[in-house]
XYZ file of C-alpha atoms in Angstrom:
570
model
C 4.271 -21.779 -49.720
C 0.747 -21.045 -51.391
C 2.166 -22.050 -54.513
C 3.545 -25.674 -53.488
C 1.057 -26.531 -50.987
C -1.095 -28.578 -53.442
C 2.074 -30.341 -55.117
C 3.401 -31.094 -51.104
C 0.310 -33.138 -50.345
C -0.065 -34.841 -53.562
C 3.319 -36.297 -53.526
C 2.971 -38.024 -50.231
C 0.524 -40.802 -51.136
C -1.368 -41.983 -47.985
C 0.337 -39.644 -45.515
C 1.014 -35.859 -45.325
C 4.418 -33.921 -46.310
C 6.963 -33.802 -43.249
C 7.004 -30.660 -41.457
C 10.652 -30.021 -42.347
C 9.404 -29.914 -46.118
C 6.677 -27.365 -45.328
C 8.928 -25.411 -43.205
C 11.133 -24.966 -46.275
C 8.538 -23.789 -48.196
C 7.665 -21.292 -45.598
C 9.681 -18.237 -44.135
C 11.701 -21.282 -42.098
C 8.754 -21.294 -39.054
C 6.336 -24.308 -39.487
C 2.471 -23.673 -38.981
C 0.464 -24.851 -35.794
C 0.672 -28.585 -35.984
C -3.119 -30.065 -35.799
C -1.454 -32.982 -37.952
C 1.086 -35.136 -36.254
C -0.304 -37.031 -33.357
C 2.120 -35.872 -31.042
C 2.205 -35.269 -27.113
C 2.407 -31.208 -27.022
C 3.552 -31.402 -23.085
C 6.244 -33.835 -23.020
C 9.046 -33.576 -23.202
C 9.145 -30.544 -20.884
C 11.269 -27.463 -21.670
C 13.641 -28.419 -18.969
C 13.872 -31.738 -20.560
C 14.612 -30.090 -24.086
C 17.464 -28.138 -22.418
C 18.936 -31.452 -21.243
C 19.185 -32.465 -24.565
C 20.326 -29.505 -26.245
C 22.961 -29.425 -23.694
C 24.081 -32.962 -24.591
C 23.855 -32.263 -28.427
C 27.363 -32.971 -29.372
C 27.903 -35.723 -27.323
C 24.482 -37.504 -28.597
C 25.446 -36.691 -32.485
C 28.996 -37.568 -32.337
C 29.095 -41.237 -30.830
C 27.626 -44.548 -31.623
C 24.337 -45.451 -29.410
C 24.499 -48.374 -27.172
C 23.448 -51.722 -28.734
C 19.564 -51.899 -29.139
C 19.456 -54.971 -26.644
C 21.077 -52.231 -23.857
C 18.362 -49.590 -24.814
C 15.414 -52.421 -25.060
C 16.689 -53.669 -21.224
C 16.587 -49.900 -19.922
C 12.951 -49.681 -21.305
C 11.919 -52.879 -20.097
C 13.035 -52.222 -16.705
C 11.379 -49.091 -16.765
C 8.154 -51.156 -17.604
C 8.796 -54.020 -15.735
C 8.391 -56.498 -18.967
C 10.845 -59.210 -19.630
C 13.305 -58.260 -22.319
C 13.043 -61.484 -24.061
C 9.306 -60.656 -24.744
C 10.223 -57.181 -26.192
C 11.663 -55.738 -29.532
C 12.571 -52.132 -30.086
C 12.307 -50.836 -33.629
C 12.953 -47.278 -35.350
C 9.483 -46.391 -35.377
C 6.597 -48.576 -35.252
C 6.485 -48.743 -39.003
C 10.069 -50.712 -38.719
C 8.025 -53.216 -36.804
C 5.221 -53.213 -39.078
C 7.569 -53.581 -42.056
C 9.060 -56.673 -40.280
C 5.771 -58.310 -39.091
C 4.851 -58.486 -42.819
C 7.910 -59.815 -43.770
C 8.462 -62.373 -41.365
C 4.665 -63.594 -40.174
C 2.334 -62.520 -42.749
C 2.253 -65.341 -45.461
C -1.002 -64.790 -47.660
C -3.797 -62.381 -46.341
C -4.189 -59.934 -43.677
C -7.564 -58.018 -42.375
C -7.629 -54.595 -41.201
C -10.621 -52.118 -40.498
C -10.713 -49.074 -42.628
C -10.125 -46.251 -42.367
C -6.982 -46.900 -40.307
C -3.333 -46.294 -40.291
C -1.828 -46.271 -43.828
C 0.970 -48.729 -43.368
C -1.454 -51.522 -42.068
C -2.889 -51.552 -45.787
C -0.022 -50.295 -47.701
C 2.600 -52.461 -46.424
C 1.418 -56.274 -47.085
C -0.062 -54.607 -50.450
C 3.626 -53.930 -51.550
C 4.923 -57.187 -50.844
C 2.075 -59.103 -52.515
C -0.109 -59.762 -49.843
C -3.920 -59.868 -50.087
C -5.611 -57.513 -47.735
C -9.092 -57.558 -46.555
C -10.690 -54.553 -45.635
C -13.889 -54.463 -43.526
C -15.213 -51.125 -43.838
C -16.078 -49.051 -40.466
C -19.470 -47.338 -40.717
C -19.874 -43.696 -40.859
C -23.747 -44.502 -39.449
C -22.419 -45.952 -36.368
C -19.849 -43.591 -35.629
C -16.975 -45.841 -37.096
C -17.277 -48.194 -34.409
C -15.801 -51.351 -34.694
C -18.061 -54.564 -34.150
C -15.617 -57.081 -33.016
C -18.376 -59.708 -33.697
C -18.981 -58.591 -37.517
C -15.405 -58.362 -37.822
C -14.903 -61.967 -37.184
C -17.667 -63.158 -39.062
C -15.630 -61.437 -42.047
C -12.341 -62.526 -41.350
C -13.864 -66.401 -41.384
C -15.410 -66.067 -44.610
C -12.770 -64.456 -46.191
C -10.442 -67.245 -44.709
C -8.012 -64.751 -43.654
C -4.791 -65.793 -41.913
C -3.850 -62.284 -39.985
C -5.750 -60.053 -38.083
C -5.319 -56.324 -37.069
C -6.860 -54.032 -34.506
C -5.855 -50.794 -33.554
C -6.853 -49.630 -30.482
C -7.617 -46.717 -30.244
C -8.388 -46.553 -34.108
C -6.206 -43.767 -36.240
C -7.989 -41.715 -37.537
C -11.204 -41.665 -35.373
C -10.119 -42.860 -32.345
C -12.515 -45.359 -31.643
C -11.769 -47.543 -28.288
C -12.572 -51.410 -27.637
C -12.960 -52.609 -24.105
C -9.873 -54.829 -23.040
C -12.097 -57.686 -22.066
C -13.736 -57.080 -25.569
C -10.194 -57.725 -27.158
C -9.413 -60.373 -25.143
C -12.594 -62.183 -26.548
C -11.323 -61.742 -29.870
C -7.881 -63.313 -29.553
C -9.387 -66.199 -28.101
C -12.036 -66.699 -30.811
C -9.330 -66.245 -33.311
C -6.788 -68.403 -31.913
C -6.208 -70.736 -34.906
C -4.940 -67.616 -36.666
C -1.362 -67.260 -37.970
C -1.038 -63.942 -36.411
C -3.265 -61.432 -34.038
C -1.918 -57.841 -34.015
C -3.317 -55.300 -31.519
C -1.808 -52.080 -32.244
C -1.961 -49.795 -29.018
C 0.063 -46.904 -30.375
C -2.524 -44.413 -29.013
C -3.534 -46.397 -25.994
C -1.807 -44.204 -23.285
C -4.042 -41.070 -24.310
C -7.284 -43.178 -23.368
C -9.102 -42.754 -20.024
C -12.068 -45.146 -21.080
C -10.785 -48.184 -18.490
C -8.051 -48.154 -15.991
C -6.062 -50.867 -17.667
C -7.025 -51.235 -21.279
C -3.911 -52.718 -22.577
C -3.768 -56.503 -23.338
C 0.216 -56.738 -23.226
C 0.227 -59.053 -20.365
C -2.303 -60.978 -22.200
C -0.240 -61.091 -25.391
C 2.781 -62.783 -23.759
C 0.841 -65.897 -22.856
C -0.715 -66.368 -26.336
C 1.464 -67.841 -29.124
C 0.036 -65.591 -32.177
C -0.561 -62.301 -30.829
C 1.501 -59.048 -30.953
C 0.962 -55.919 -28.902
C 2.497 -52.983 -30.824
C 3.306 -49.845 -28.793
C 4.601 -46.044 -29.759
C 7.075 -43.934 -27.890
C 7.460 -41.209 -30.449
C 3.557 -40.151 -30.386
C 3.181 -40.838 -26.317
C 6.672 -39.037 -25.646
C 6.118 -36.162 -28.289
C 9.118 -37.207 -30.177
C 8.224 -38.389 -33.598
C 11.816 -37.243 -34.878
C 13.541 -39.682 -32.990
C 11.733 -42.523 -34.411
C 11.244 -45.284 -31.958
C 8.430 -47.775 -30.579
C 8.099 -51.490 -29.256
C 6.395 -54.492 -29.993
C 5.232 -57.332 -27.009
C 4.779 -61.028 -27.646
C 5.693 -64.603 -26.543
C 9.563 -64.801 -26.570
C 9.407 -67.154 -29.722
C 7.575 -64.215 -31.849
C 9.356 -61.341 -30.188
C 12.592 -63.512 -30.615
C 11.749 -63.700 -34.463
C 11.452 -60.246 -35.103
C 14.098 -59.249 -32.712
C 16.696 -61.681 -34.488
C 15.997 -59.491 -37.970
C 16.604 -56.293 -36.527
C 20.064 -54.373 -37.055
C 22.118 -54.186 -33.397
C 22.175 -50.339 -33.828
C 18.741 -50.107 -35.237
C 18.331 -47.409 -32.300
C 19.892 -44.260 -32.557
C 21.516 -42.039 -29.846
C 18.439 -39.693 -29.200
C 16.365 -42.704 -28.408
C 18.726 -44.082 -26.077
C 19.329 -40.653 -24.154
C 15.710 -40.310 -23.903
C 15.098 -43.876 -22.645
C 17.631 -43.407 -20.143
C 16.057 -40.118 -19.019
C 12.763 -41.179 -18.584
C 13.173 -42.640 -15.500
C 13.752 -39.085 -13.787
C 10.775 -37.819 -15.274
C 7.579 -40.165 -14.798
C 5.510 -37.465 -12.765
C 6.082 -35.206 -15.901
C 5.115 -37.651 -18.253
C 1.924 -38.635 -16.311
C 0.924 -34.888 -15.873
C 1.326 -34.361 -19.718
C -1.404 -37.317 -20.019
C -3.699 -35.849 -18.274
C -3.725 -32.472 -19.994
C -4.172 -33.644 -23.082
C -7.147 -35.622 -21.929
C -8.497 -32.590 -20.397
C -7.502 -30.533 -23.542
C -9.363 -33.285 -25.820
C -12.971 -32.778 -23.895
C -12.433 -28.845 -24.315
C -11.505 -29.195 -28.081
C -14.709 -31.487 -28.704
C -16.427 -28.829 -27.292
C -15.267 -25.962 -29.125
C -15.606 -27.864 -32.594
C -19.168 -29.236 -31.986
C -20.353 -25.744 -31.475
C -19.352 -24.842 -35.405
C -22.782 -25.337 -37.463
C -22.512 -28.471 -39.701
C -19.246 -29.873 -38.196
C -19.610 -33.176 -37.061
C -16.947 -34.503 -34.029
C -16.843 -37.939 -33.540
C -16.200 -39.647 -30.045
C -12.472 -40.183 -29.555
C -9.737 -41.644 -27.200
C -6.385 -40.835 -28.948
C -5.152 -37.572 -28.992
C -7.193 -36.527 -32.270
C -10.494 -35.887 -32.871
C -12.079 -37.408 -36.369
C -14.445 -34.452 -37.718
C -16.830 -34.338 -40.826
C -16.977 -31.086 -42.562
C -20.559 -28.920 -43.244
C -22.479 -30.090 -46.508
C -20.819 -28.328 -49.339
C -17.107 -28.220 -47.738
C -14.480 -29.794 -49.694
C -11.255 -31.135 -47.371
C -8.458 -30.234 -49.706
C -9.750 -26.480 -50.282
C -10.097 -26.492 -46.190
C -6.741 -27.830 -45.725
C -4.950 -25.468 -48.058
C -7.007 -22.440 -47.004
C -6.040 -23.146 -43.431
C -2.137 -23.534 -44.093
C -1.610 -20.650 -46.398
C -4.352 -18.106 -44.962
C -3.938 -18.989 -41.487
C -0.780 -21.301 -41.156
C -2.463 -24.115 -39.605
C -1.828 -27.829 -40.588
C -4.512 -30.369 -40.733
C -4.535 -34.174 -41.775
C -7.324 -33.945 -44.587
C -8.416 -37.568 -44.898
C -9.503 -37.964 -48.550
C -6.433 -40.276 -49.292
C -6.997 -42.814 -46.406
C -8.890 -45.891 -47.724
C -12.513 -45.819 -46.208
C -12.468 -42.280 -45.775
C -13.092 -39.218 -48.105
C -12.383 -35.523 -48.462
C -15.076 -34.543 -46.031
C -13.107 -35.687 -43.159
C -10.325 -34.176 -41.175
C -8.433 -35.536 -38.433
C -7.256 -32.740 -35.743
C -4.784 -33.401 -33.330
C -5.631 -32.680 -29.438
C -3.445 -29.116 -28.616
C -3.717 -26.633 -25.905
C -6.343 -24.393 -25.445
C -4.710 -21.262 -27.411
C -3.916 -23.053 -30.430
C -7.527 -24.377 -30.522
C -8.808 -20.814 -30.629
C -6.632 -20.402 -33.277
C -8.095 -23.290 -35.172
C -11.780 -22.600 -34.359
C -11.388 -18.932 -35.764
C -9.212 -19.944 -38.872
C -12.236 -22.394 -39.528
C -14.604 -20.423 -39.365
C -13.523 -17.740 -41.532
C -12.807 -20.368 -44.266
C -15.829 -22.481 -43.911
C -18.515 -19.628 -43.315
C -16.814 -16.217 -44.349
C -18.616 -13.528 -42.799
C -21.399 -15.101 -42.969
C -21.758 -18.490 -40.685
C -23.647 -21.001 -42.489
C -22.399 -20.980 -45.790
C -19.671 -23.573 -46.487
C -16.734 -23.302 -48.457
C -17.385 -24.454 -52.235
C -15.954 -27.454 -54.013
C -12.525 -26.382 -55.317
C -13.454 -25.666 -59.454
C -10.478 -24.800 -61.414
C -6.672 -25.299 -61.432
C -6.674 -28.857 -60.274
C -7.833 -32.520 -60.209
C -6.955 -33.627 -56.952
C -10.399 -32.269 -55.468
C -12.136 -35.543 -54.168
C -15.400 -34.349 -56.055
C -17.176 -35.392 -52.372
C -18.815 -31.990 -52.217
C -20.537 -32.217 -55.247
C -22.024 -35.648 -54.091
C -22.879 -34.003 -50.712
C -24.757 -30.983 -52.635
C -26.681 -33.467 -54.749
C -28.074 -35.850 -51.824
C -28.587 -33.156 -49.547
C -31.072 -31.448 -51.956
C -32.644 -34.837 -52.848
C -32.297 -36.659 -49.428
C -31.309 -39.551 -51.651
C -34.626 -39.780 -52.790
C -36.231 -36.905 -54.721
C -37.280 -35.081 -51.387
C -36.460 -31.558 -52.057
C -35.968 -28.765 -49.887
C -34.216 -30.381 -46.860
C -30.954 -28.702 -47.387
C -32.323 -25.324 -46.341
C -33.267 -26.999 -42.906
C -29.216 -28.481 -42.749
C -28.346 -25.798 -39.980
C -31.610 -25.877 -38.017
C -32.183 -29.649 -37.934
C -30.089 -31.754 -35.343
C -31.432 -35.116 -36.764
C -32.218 -38.002 -34.854
C -29.484 -40.378 -33.246
C -27.979 -43.076 -35.188
C -29.630 -46.463 -34.484
C -28.254 -48.645 -31.959
C -27.047 -52.154 -33.316
C -29.457 -55.027 -31.669
C -27.880 -58.193 -30.387
C -25.402 -59.523 -32.527
C -24.454 -63.461 -32.719
C -21.465 -64.654 -30.450
C -17.766 -64.603 -32.134
C -17.233 -67.063 -34.408
C -15.083 -69.958 -32.547
C -11.584 -70.759 -33.374
C -11.294 -72.882 -36.368
C -8.802 -76.157 -36.537
C -7.778 -74.830 -40.102
C -7.902 -72.154 -42.551
C -11.690 -71.628 -43.645
C -11.992 -72.231 -47.532
C -14.644 -72.454 -50.161
C -16.994 -69.699 -48.221
C -19.373 -68.215 -50.732
C -18.726 -64.641 -51.555
C -20.243 -62.378 -49.095
C -23.076 -59.931 -51.141
C -21.793 -57.099 -52.580
C -22.248 -53.860 -50.903
C -24.467 -50.391 -52.799
C -22.302 -48.073 -53.893
C -21.024 -45.897 -50.532
C -20.760 -42.283 -51.012
C -17.799 -41.538 -48.439
C -15.545 -44.019 -49.835
C -11.930 -42.824 -51.314
C -11.839 -41.479 -54.649
C -8.462 -43.075 -55.535
C -8.614 -46.440 -57.233
C -8.315 -49.745 -55.022
C -5.360 -51.809 -55.740
C -6.011 -55.092 -57.532
C -4.823 -56.860 -54.561
C -7.879 -55.576 -52.256
C -10.629 -57.947 -52.093
C -14.107 -56.724 -52.325
C -15.983 -55.124 -49.380
C -18.645 -56.560 -47.557
C -21.980 -55.805 -47.970
C -22.869 -53.162 -44.915
C -26.332 -53.933 -42.887
C -27.527 -50.570 -44.566
C -26.843 -47.950 -46.405
C -25.102 -45.323 -43.622
C -27.081 -42.445 -43.125
C -25.239 -38.865 -43.347
C -24.983 -37.317 -40.174
C -26.743 -34.060 -39.402
C -25.225 -30.964 -39.021
C -24.295 -29.981 -35.702
C -25.522 -32.931 -34.055
C -23.194 -34.816 -32.312
C -23.383 -38.646 -32.901
C -24.762 -40.988 -30.207
C -22.101 -43.397 -29.430
C -22.842 -46.891 -28.417
C -23.162 -47.315 -24.761
C -20.074 -47.848 -22.693
C -19.666 -51.790 -22.024
C -18.533 -53.483 -19.043
C -15.684 -55.768 -20.128
C -17.365 -58.870 -21.683
C -20.761 -56.996 -21.882
C -20.277 -55.517 -25.991
C -23.051 -56.994 -27.407
C -22.645 -59.902 -29.855
C -19.108 -61.376 -27.783
C -20.461 -63.032 -24.399
C -24.165 -63.571 -22.977
C -24.651 -62.950 -19.702
C -22.184 -60.354 -18.950
C -22.616 -57.782 -16.342
C -23.909 -54.231 -16.906
C -21.749 -51.419 -17.129
C -21.197 -49.659 -13.655
C -23.290 -46.299 -13.135
C -21.622 -43.649 -14.521
C -21.853 -40.127 -12.367
C -23.618 -37.301 -13.535
C -21.514 -34.818 -15.570
C -20.900 -31.422 -13.964
C -22.217 -28.632 -16.191
C -19.328 -26.429 -15.894
C -18.198 -23.884 -18.101
C -14.553 -23.378 -19.312
C -11.790 -25.932 -18.714
C -12.111 -28.309 -15.797
C -9.744 -31.258 -15.066
C -11.245 -34.788 -16.228
C -12.146 -37.324 -13.899
C -9.795 -39.910 -14.999
C -6.141 -39.982 -13.684
C -5.568 -40.414 -10.268
C -2.081 -38.692 -10.888
C -0.618 -37.223 -7.575
C -2.090 -33.686 -6.833
C -4.637 -33.735 -9.337
C -8.212 -33.861 -8.178
C -10.929 -36.490 -9.606
C -13.629 -34.061 -10.496
C -16.741 -35.132 -12.418
C -16.223 -35.359 -16.239
C -16.911 -32.069 -17.912
C -20.145 -31.944 -19.727
C -20.029 -30.103 -23.160
C -22.774 -27.992 -24.706
C -25.926 -29.851 -25.273
C -25.419 -32.209 -22.752
C -22.026 -34.291 -24.013
C -20.497 -36.043 -20.994
C -17.390 -38.211 -21.015
C -19.211 -41.205 -20.996
C -20.615 -40.211 -24.595
C -16.990 -39.386 -25.662
C -16.264 -43.471 -25.175
C -15.755 -42.932 -21.250
C -15.212 -44.899 -18.247
C -16.297 -48.478 -18.302
C -14.371 -49.138 -14.934
C -14.542 -47.243 -11.604
C -12.221 -44.531 -10.821
C -8.917 -46.018 -10.100
C -7.333 -45.040 -6.787
C -4.049 -42.917 -6.803
C -1.121 -45.132 -6.860
C 2.204 -44.612 -4.331
C 5.111 -42.988 -6.754
C 8.362 -44.904 -6.944
C 11.208 -43.536 -5.341
C 12.623 -42.364 -9.213
C 9.263 -40.407 -10.158
C 8.281 -43.148 -12.439
C 4.563 -44.107 -12.415
C 3.818 -47.160 -10.154
C 4.140 -50.594 -11.999
C 2.076 -50.972 -15.250
C 1.179 -47.409 -14.880
C 2.458 -46.351 -18.037
C 2.049 -49.799 -19.777
C -1.774 -49.544 -18.857
C -2.415 -45.633 -19.140
C -3.290 -45.611 -15.290
C -2.652 -42.057 -15.393
C -6.177 -41.776 -16.532
């Protein structure tokens, strides 16, 4: 495997090589997967046994039509079938959204899921990329994003909630206000592919709000939530006209027999599914704790089933990735090929504790060797794939960007100040009656060191000027996220909003504890686990709503109405 690792990753553009390709290069067994954001607890072993027992039947015969499978899913989710279109993975639906509904331009915050930037550029559309700032923990300011869209005259806006790769979360009411302010756009897409892993609100989805609007699509994933990426199935929800336009272009048998089998199995396994979500959320806090104890490693708050981390100064992500894979058989997602990111960042999927201990051990050996605190050097010979960010980091660290010598030696001991919180921002720009034209070009930004090394496509418009140059996070310091907001209380969105409800104090408890978020049958709503240094669930984009009450289960064992749709397992 070692000889082909670099070539495998270089041949995958903005994505990672498949597990099948990595397995073929190895000894027939794949690595421990911290790369592909998949639910590790679902399906259950019993469900896999059932699928294995029906394998001959599943692969021998045609599936039912997509309409039949969609009707079953809608019965489960209690959605009207005319508002739903199922696809062979969310990427198929993104493709059709681009072909049918994006006429000239699309806005998307970056870094994000690569298909939202790549797909429209492949069909000649203008992609307006709004850079998320490292200095604010990659949080999306919806007011500034709306101003950016107005200034560019963009006709389609995309929001990923939670965002991939950083896991940033937006309150439901803030998203609704954004949709209302952008009501004149051709289309607004809210990508909720990872929303079922969130526990910041009891009802975070805007699905019900989307079906009442003429220009909103909500995209949902099934493969990620159900731990079945290989089946390739997802769905979108919109008003009947929009959903029907996409559905009319999909092949009659665009869903396979595995997808049909799983959809029809789900009604018998609702309890197990909700339990799996609880376990992922619990593991996310535990994994964040363990990683935050590594010197120089910055872990960003996340509501997805993954964590976005910044490597210590001097560490090159491609080297770390390749060494973890070849020396420790651990697969991680290095984010140097994501627009708006750099090779200093990894996305690490949430996995059970036994796997996290293996990851932490591997990172300690790769990053520090036998002396913790000595970061791995940048790749120096044999390949041009290195992004060069390690050299830039060393230069910036040595001078602090202004000729101040000697600060690098203090890196491991200095926690650094918390990032400044943004002040009040103007309200979201109101919906315009027509496309905005002849706006002055935004001020060009100063050079930003952690933007990606690949050249930008010609179709990509210039980045807006950030308010200030993002400051590099200090080693071992957890960035201070923006305070959790009650719906409608996001700065710059609506005046006179009510403050967020008081948060319970975090229980300082060693080891693994259940997270206060589920309301699941048989699970205790305990206080959130505090991490080393006082980290609480609220700081990890925690709840903005009171704890939901446990919901009665339906006779089939599937969660009560809306529980899956809104992630009310937590």
